[in-house]
Tab-separated table of C-alpha atoms in Angstrom:
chain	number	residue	atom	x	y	z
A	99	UNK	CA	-35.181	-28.311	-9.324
A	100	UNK	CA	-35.695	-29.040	-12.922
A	101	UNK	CA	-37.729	-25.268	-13.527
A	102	UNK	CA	-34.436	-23.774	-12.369
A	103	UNK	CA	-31.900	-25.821	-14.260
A	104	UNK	CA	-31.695	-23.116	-17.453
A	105	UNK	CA	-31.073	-20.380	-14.328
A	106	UNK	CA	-27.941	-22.630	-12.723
A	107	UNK	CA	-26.404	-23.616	-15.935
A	108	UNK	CA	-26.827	-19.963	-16.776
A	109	UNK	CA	-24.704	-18.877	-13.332
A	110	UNK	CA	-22.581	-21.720	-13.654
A	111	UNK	CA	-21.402	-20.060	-17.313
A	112	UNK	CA	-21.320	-16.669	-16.773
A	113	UNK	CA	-18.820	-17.829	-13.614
A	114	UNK	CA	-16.892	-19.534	-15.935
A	115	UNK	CA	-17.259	-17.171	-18.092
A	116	UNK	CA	-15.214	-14.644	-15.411
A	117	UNK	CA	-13.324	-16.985	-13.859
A	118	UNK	CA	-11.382	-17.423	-17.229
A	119	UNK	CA	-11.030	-14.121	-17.828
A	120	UNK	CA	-9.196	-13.601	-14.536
A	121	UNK	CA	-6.753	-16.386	-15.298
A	122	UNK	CA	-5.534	-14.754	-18.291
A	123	UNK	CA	-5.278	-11.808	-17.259
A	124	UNK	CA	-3.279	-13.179	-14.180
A	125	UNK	CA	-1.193	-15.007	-16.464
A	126	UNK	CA	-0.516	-12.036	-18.735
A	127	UNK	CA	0.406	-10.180	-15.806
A	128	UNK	CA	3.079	-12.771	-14.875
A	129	UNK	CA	4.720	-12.408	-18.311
A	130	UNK	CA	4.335	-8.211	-18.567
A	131	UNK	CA	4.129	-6.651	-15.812
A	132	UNK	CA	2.809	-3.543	-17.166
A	133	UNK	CA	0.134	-5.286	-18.809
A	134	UNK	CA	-2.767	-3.777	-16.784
A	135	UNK	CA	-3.648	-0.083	-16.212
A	136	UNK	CA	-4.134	-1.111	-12.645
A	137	UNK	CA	-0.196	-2.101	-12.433
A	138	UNK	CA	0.638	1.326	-14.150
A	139	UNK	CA	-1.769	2.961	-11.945
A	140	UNK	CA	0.352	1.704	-8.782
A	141	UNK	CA	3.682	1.952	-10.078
A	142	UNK	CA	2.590	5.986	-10.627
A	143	UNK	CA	0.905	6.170	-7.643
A	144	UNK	CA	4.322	4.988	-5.321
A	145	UNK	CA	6.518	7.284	-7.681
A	146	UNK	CA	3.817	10.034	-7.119
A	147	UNK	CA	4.001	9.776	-2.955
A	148	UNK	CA	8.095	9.838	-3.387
A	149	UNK	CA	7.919	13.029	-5.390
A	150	UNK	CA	5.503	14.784	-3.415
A	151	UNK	CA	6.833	14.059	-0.030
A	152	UNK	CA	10.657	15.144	-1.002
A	153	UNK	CA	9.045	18.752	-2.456
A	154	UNK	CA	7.412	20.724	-0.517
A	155	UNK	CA	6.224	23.137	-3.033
A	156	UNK	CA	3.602	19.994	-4.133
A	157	UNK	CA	1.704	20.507	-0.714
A	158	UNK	CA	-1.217	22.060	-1.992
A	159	UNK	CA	-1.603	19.928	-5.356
A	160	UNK	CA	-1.093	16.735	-3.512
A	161	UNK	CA	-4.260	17.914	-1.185
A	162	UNK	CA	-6.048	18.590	-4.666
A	163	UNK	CA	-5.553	15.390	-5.948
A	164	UNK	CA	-6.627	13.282	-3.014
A	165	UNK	CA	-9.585	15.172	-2.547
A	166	UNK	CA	-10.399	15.177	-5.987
A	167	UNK	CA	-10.095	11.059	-5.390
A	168	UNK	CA	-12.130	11.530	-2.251
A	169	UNK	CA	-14.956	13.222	-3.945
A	170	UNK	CA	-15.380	10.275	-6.920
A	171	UNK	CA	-15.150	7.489	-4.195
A	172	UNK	CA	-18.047	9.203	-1.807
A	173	UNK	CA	-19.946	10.185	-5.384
A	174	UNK	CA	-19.929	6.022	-5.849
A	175	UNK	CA	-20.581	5.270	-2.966
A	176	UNK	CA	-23.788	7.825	-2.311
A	177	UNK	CA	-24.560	6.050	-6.009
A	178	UNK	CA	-23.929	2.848	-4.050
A	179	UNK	CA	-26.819	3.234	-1.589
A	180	UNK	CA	-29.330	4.623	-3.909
A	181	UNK	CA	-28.969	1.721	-5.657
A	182	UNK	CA	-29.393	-0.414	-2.708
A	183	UNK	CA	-32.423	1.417	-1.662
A	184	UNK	CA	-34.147	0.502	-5.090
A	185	UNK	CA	-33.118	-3.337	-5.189
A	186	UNK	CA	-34.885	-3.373	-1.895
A	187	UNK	CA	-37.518	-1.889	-3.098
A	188	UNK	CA	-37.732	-3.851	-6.151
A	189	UNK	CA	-37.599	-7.204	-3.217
A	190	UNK	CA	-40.793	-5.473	-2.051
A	191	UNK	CA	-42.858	-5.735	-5.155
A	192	UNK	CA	-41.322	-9.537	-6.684
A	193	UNK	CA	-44.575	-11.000	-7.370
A	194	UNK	CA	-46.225	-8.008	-9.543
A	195	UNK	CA	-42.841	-7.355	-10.977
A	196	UNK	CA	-41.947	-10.899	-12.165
A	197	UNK	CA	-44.890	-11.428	-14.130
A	198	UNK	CA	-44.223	-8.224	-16.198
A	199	UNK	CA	-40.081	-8.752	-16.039
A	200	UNK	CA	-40.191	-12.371	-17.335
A	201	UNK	CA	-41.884	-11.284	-20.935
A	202	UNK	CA	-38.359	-12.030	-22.253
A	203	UNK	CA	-37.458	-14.998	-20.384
A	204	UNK	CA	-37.372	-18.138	-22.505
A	205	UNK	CA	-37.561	-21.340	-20.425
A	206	UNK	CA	-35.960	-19.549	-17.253
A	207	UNK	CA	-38.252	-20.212	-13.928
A	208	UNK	CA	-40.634	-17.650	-13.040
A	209	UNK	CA	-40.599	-18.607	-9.589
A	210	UNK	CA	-40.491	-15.912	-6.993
A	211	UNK	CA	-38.324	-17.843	-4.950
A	212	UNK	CA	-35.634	-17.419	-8.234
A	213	UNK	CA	-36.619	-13.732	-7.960
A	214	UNK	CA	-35.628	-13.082	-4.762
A	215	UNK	CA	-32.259	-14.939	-5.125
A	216	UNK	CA	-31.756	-12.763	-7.880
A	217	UNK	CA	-32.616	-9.033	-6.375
A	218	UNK	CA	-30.314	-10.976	-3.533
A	219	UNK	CA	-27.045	-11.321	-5.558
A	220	UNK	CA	-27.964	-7.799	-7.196
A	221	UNK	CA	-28.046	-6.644	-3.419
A	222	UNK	CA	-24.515	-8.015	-2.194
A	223	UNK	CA	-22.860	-6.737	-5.059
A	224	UNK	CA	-24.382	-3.277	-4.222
A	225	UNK	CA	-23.378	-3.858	-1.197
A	226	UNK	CA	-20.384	-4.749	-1.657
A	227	UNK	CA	-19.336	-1.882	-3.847
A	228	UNK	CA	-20.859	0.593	-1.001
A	229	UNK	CA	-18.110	-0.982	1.385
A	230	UNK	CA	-15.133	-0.850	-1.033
A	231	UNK	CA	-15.900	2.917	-1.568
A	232	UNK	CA	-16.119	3.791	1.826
A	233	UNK	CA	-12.843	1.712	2.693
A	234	UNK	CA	-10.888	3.773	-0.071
A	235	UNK	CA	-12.265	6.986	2.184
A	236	UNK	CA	-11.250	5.675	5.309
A	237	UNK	CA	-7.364	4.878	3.799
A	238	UNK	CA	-7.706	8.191	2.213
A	239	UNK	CA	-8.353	10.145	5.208
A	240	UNK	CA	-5.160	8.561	6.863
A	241	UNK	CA	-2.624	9.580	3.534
A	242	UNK	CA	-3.714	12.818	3.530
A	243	UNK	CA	-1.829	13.500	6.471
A	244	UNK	CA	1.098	11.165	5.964
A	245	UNK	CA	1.560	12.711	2.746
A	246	UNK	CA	1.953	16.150	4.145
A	247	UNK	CA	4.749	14.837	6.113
A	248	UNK	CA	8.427	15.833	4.925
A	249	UNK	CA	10.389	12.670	3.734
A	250	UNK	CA	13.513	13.463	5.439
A	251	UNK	CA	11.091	12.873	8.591
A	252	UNK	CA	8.987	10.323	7.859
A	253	UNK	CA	10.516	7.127	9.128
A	254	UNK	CA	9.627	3.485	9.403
A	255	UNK	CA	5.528	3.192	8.867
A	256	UNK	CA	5.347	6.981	7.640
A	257	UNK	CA	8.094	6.391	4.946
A	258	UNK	CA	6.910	7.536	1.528
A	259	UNK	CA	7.335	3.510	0.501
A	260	UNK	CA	4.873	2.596	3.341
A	261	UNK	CA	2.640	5.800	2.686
A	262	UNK	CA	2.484	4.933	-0.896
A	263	UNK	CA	1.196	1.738	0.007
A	264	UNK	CA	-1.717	3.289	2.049
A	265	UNK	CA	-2.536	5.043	-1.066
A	266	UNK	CA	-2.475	1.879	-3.248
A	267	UNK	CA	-4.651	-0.264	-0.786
A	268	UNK	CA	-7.568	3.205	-1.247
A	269	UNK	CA	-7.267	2.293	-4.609
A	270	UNK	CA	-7.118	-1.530	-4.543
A	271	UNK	CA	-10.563	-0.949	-2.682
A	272	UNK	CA	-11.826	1.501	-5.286
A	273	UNK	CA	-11.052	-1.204	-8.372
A	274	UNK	CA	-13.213	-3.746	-5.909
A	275	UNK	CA	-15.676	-1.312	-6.089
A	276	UNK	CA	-15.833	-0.794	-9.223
A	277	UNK	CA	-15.511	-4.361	-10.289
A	278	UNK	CA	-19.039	-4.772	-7.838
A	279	UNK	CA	-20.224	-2.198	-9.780
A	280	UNK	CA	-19.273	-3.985	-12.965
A	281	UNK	CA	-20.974	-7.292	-11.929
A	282	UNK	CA	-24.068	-5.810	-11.392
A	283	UNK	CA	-24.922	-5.204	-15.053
A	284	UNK	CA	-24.862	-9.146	-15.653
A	285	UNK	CA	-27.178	-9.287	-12.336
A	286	UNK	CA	-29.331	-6.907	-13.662
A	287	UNK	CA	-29.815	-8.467	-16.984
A	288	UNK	CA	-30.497	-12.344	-15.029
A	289	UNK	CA	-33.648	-10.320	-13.767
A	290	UNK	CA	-35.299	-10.944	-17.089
A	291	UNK	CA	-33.897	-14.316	-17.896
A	292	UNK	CA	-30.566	-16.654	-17.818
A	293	UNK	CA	-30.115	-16.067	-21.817
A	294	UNK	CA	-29.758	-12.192	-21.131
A	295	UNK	CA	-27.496	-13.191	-18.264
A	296	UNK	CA	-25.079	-15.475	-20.105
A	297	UNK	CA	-24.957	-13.046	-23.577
A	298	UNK	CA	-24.678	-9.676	-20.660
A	299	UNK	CA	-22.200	-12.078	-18.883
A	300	UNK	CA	-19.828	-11.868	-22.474
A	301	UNK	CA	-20.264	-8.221	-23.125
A	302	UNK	CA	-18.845	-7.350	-19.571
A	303	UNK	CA	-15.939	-9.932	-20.319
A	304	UNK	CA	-15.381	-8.372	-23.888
A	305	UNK	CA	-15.499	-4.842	-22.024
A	306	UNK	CA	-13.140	-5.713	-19.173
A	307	UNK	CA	-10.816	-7.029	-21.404
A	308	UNK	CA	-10.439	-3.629	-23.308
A	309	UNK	CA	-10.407	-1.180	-19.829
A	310	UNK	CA	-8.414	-3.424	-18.409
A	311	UNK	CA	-5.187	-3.665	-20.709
A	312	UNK	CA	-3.030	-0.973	-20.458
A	313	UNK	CA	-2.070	1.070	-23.741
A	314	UNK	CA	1.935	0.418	-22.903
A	315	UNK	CA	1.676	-3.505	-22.857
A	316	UNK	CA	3.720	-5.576	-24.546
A	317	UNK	CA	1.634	-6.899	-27.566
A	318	UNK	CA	1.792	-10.705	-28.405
């Protein structure tokens, strides 16, 4: 237990580390609204399904636009499986790879139990982004043809309101993807020791902090 105390304290900050993040964002949220690009994203997103099903004309760029959406979510989540396909290999080969790997690791366990638990974590996050892709294809498939429909038509569940929603969840599910995405680079860097984790950990905080605010916050 003691050889992989430097690798735990390591998780346990880097957790922290994200977990703190996420509360102030959530409680910057509470105060502006707007404060996220993902808020502005889905307040243009509901105002986008409105003005497209009310005018017909916008048939044809509305198809556009989804499949241009489609095509970056399946692009991810091809990405997605590569990826997967070379952490498992990289399981394969732990015990010639860790020697090599672990040139920068100071006083992190060189165990290859450790290393599997690592390529492990790496692998669910993969994983996890693979899923959240393909879910923001499946909900994309269904608006396609709801958004087609004419509003003056579409009632109850095939309202714009309710269609706008489908098209929110799709994205919901691509951030969550893209957030697994994210949390592999901190993963990634734990493969060569829990000091690159933690500083990797910080530069993905500092990052998120800057994609995630949206340029028409409130300041202060």
């Amino acid at each position: 237990m003691n050889a992989f105390q430097l690798d735990f304290i390591a998780v346990a900050v880097s957790v922290m580390l994200i977990v703190a993040y996420y509360l102030f964002l959530f409680s910057r949220v509470r105060r502006d609204p707007d404060y996220t690009v993902q808020a502005v994203n889905h307040k243009a997103r509901t105002l986008w399904v409105e003005a497209v099903m009310r005018d017909r004309s916008k048939d044809i760029m509305a198809v556009q636009a989804l499949r241009n959406f489609g095509m970056a979510a399946t692009f991810k989540a091809s990405s997605a499986v590569l990826l997967i396909i070379g952490t498992l290999t990289l399981s394969g080969q732990a015990e010639s790879l860790a020697r090599t790997w672990h040139v920068l690791n100071a006083g992190g366990s060189k165990a290859p139990e450790l290393w599997i638990i690592k390529i492990l974590c790496l692998l669910t996050a993969l994983l996890v982004a693979f899923f959240a892709f393909a879910m923001t294809l499946r909900v994309l498939n269904h608006v396609v043809f709801m958004v087609s429909l004419p509003a003056d038509a579409a009632q109850g569940a095939l309202s714009p309101d309710r269609v706008a929603a489908r098209l929110n969840q799709a994205g919901a599910f691509y951030t969550v993807g893209m957030r697994a995405y994210f949390i592999t680079v901190p993963l990634a860097f734990w493969l060569f020791g829990p000091v690159l984790l933690v500083l990797s950990t910080m530069g993905l905080v500092v990052a998120l902090y800057h994609l995630d605010r949206s340029p028409f916050s409130q300041e202060g």
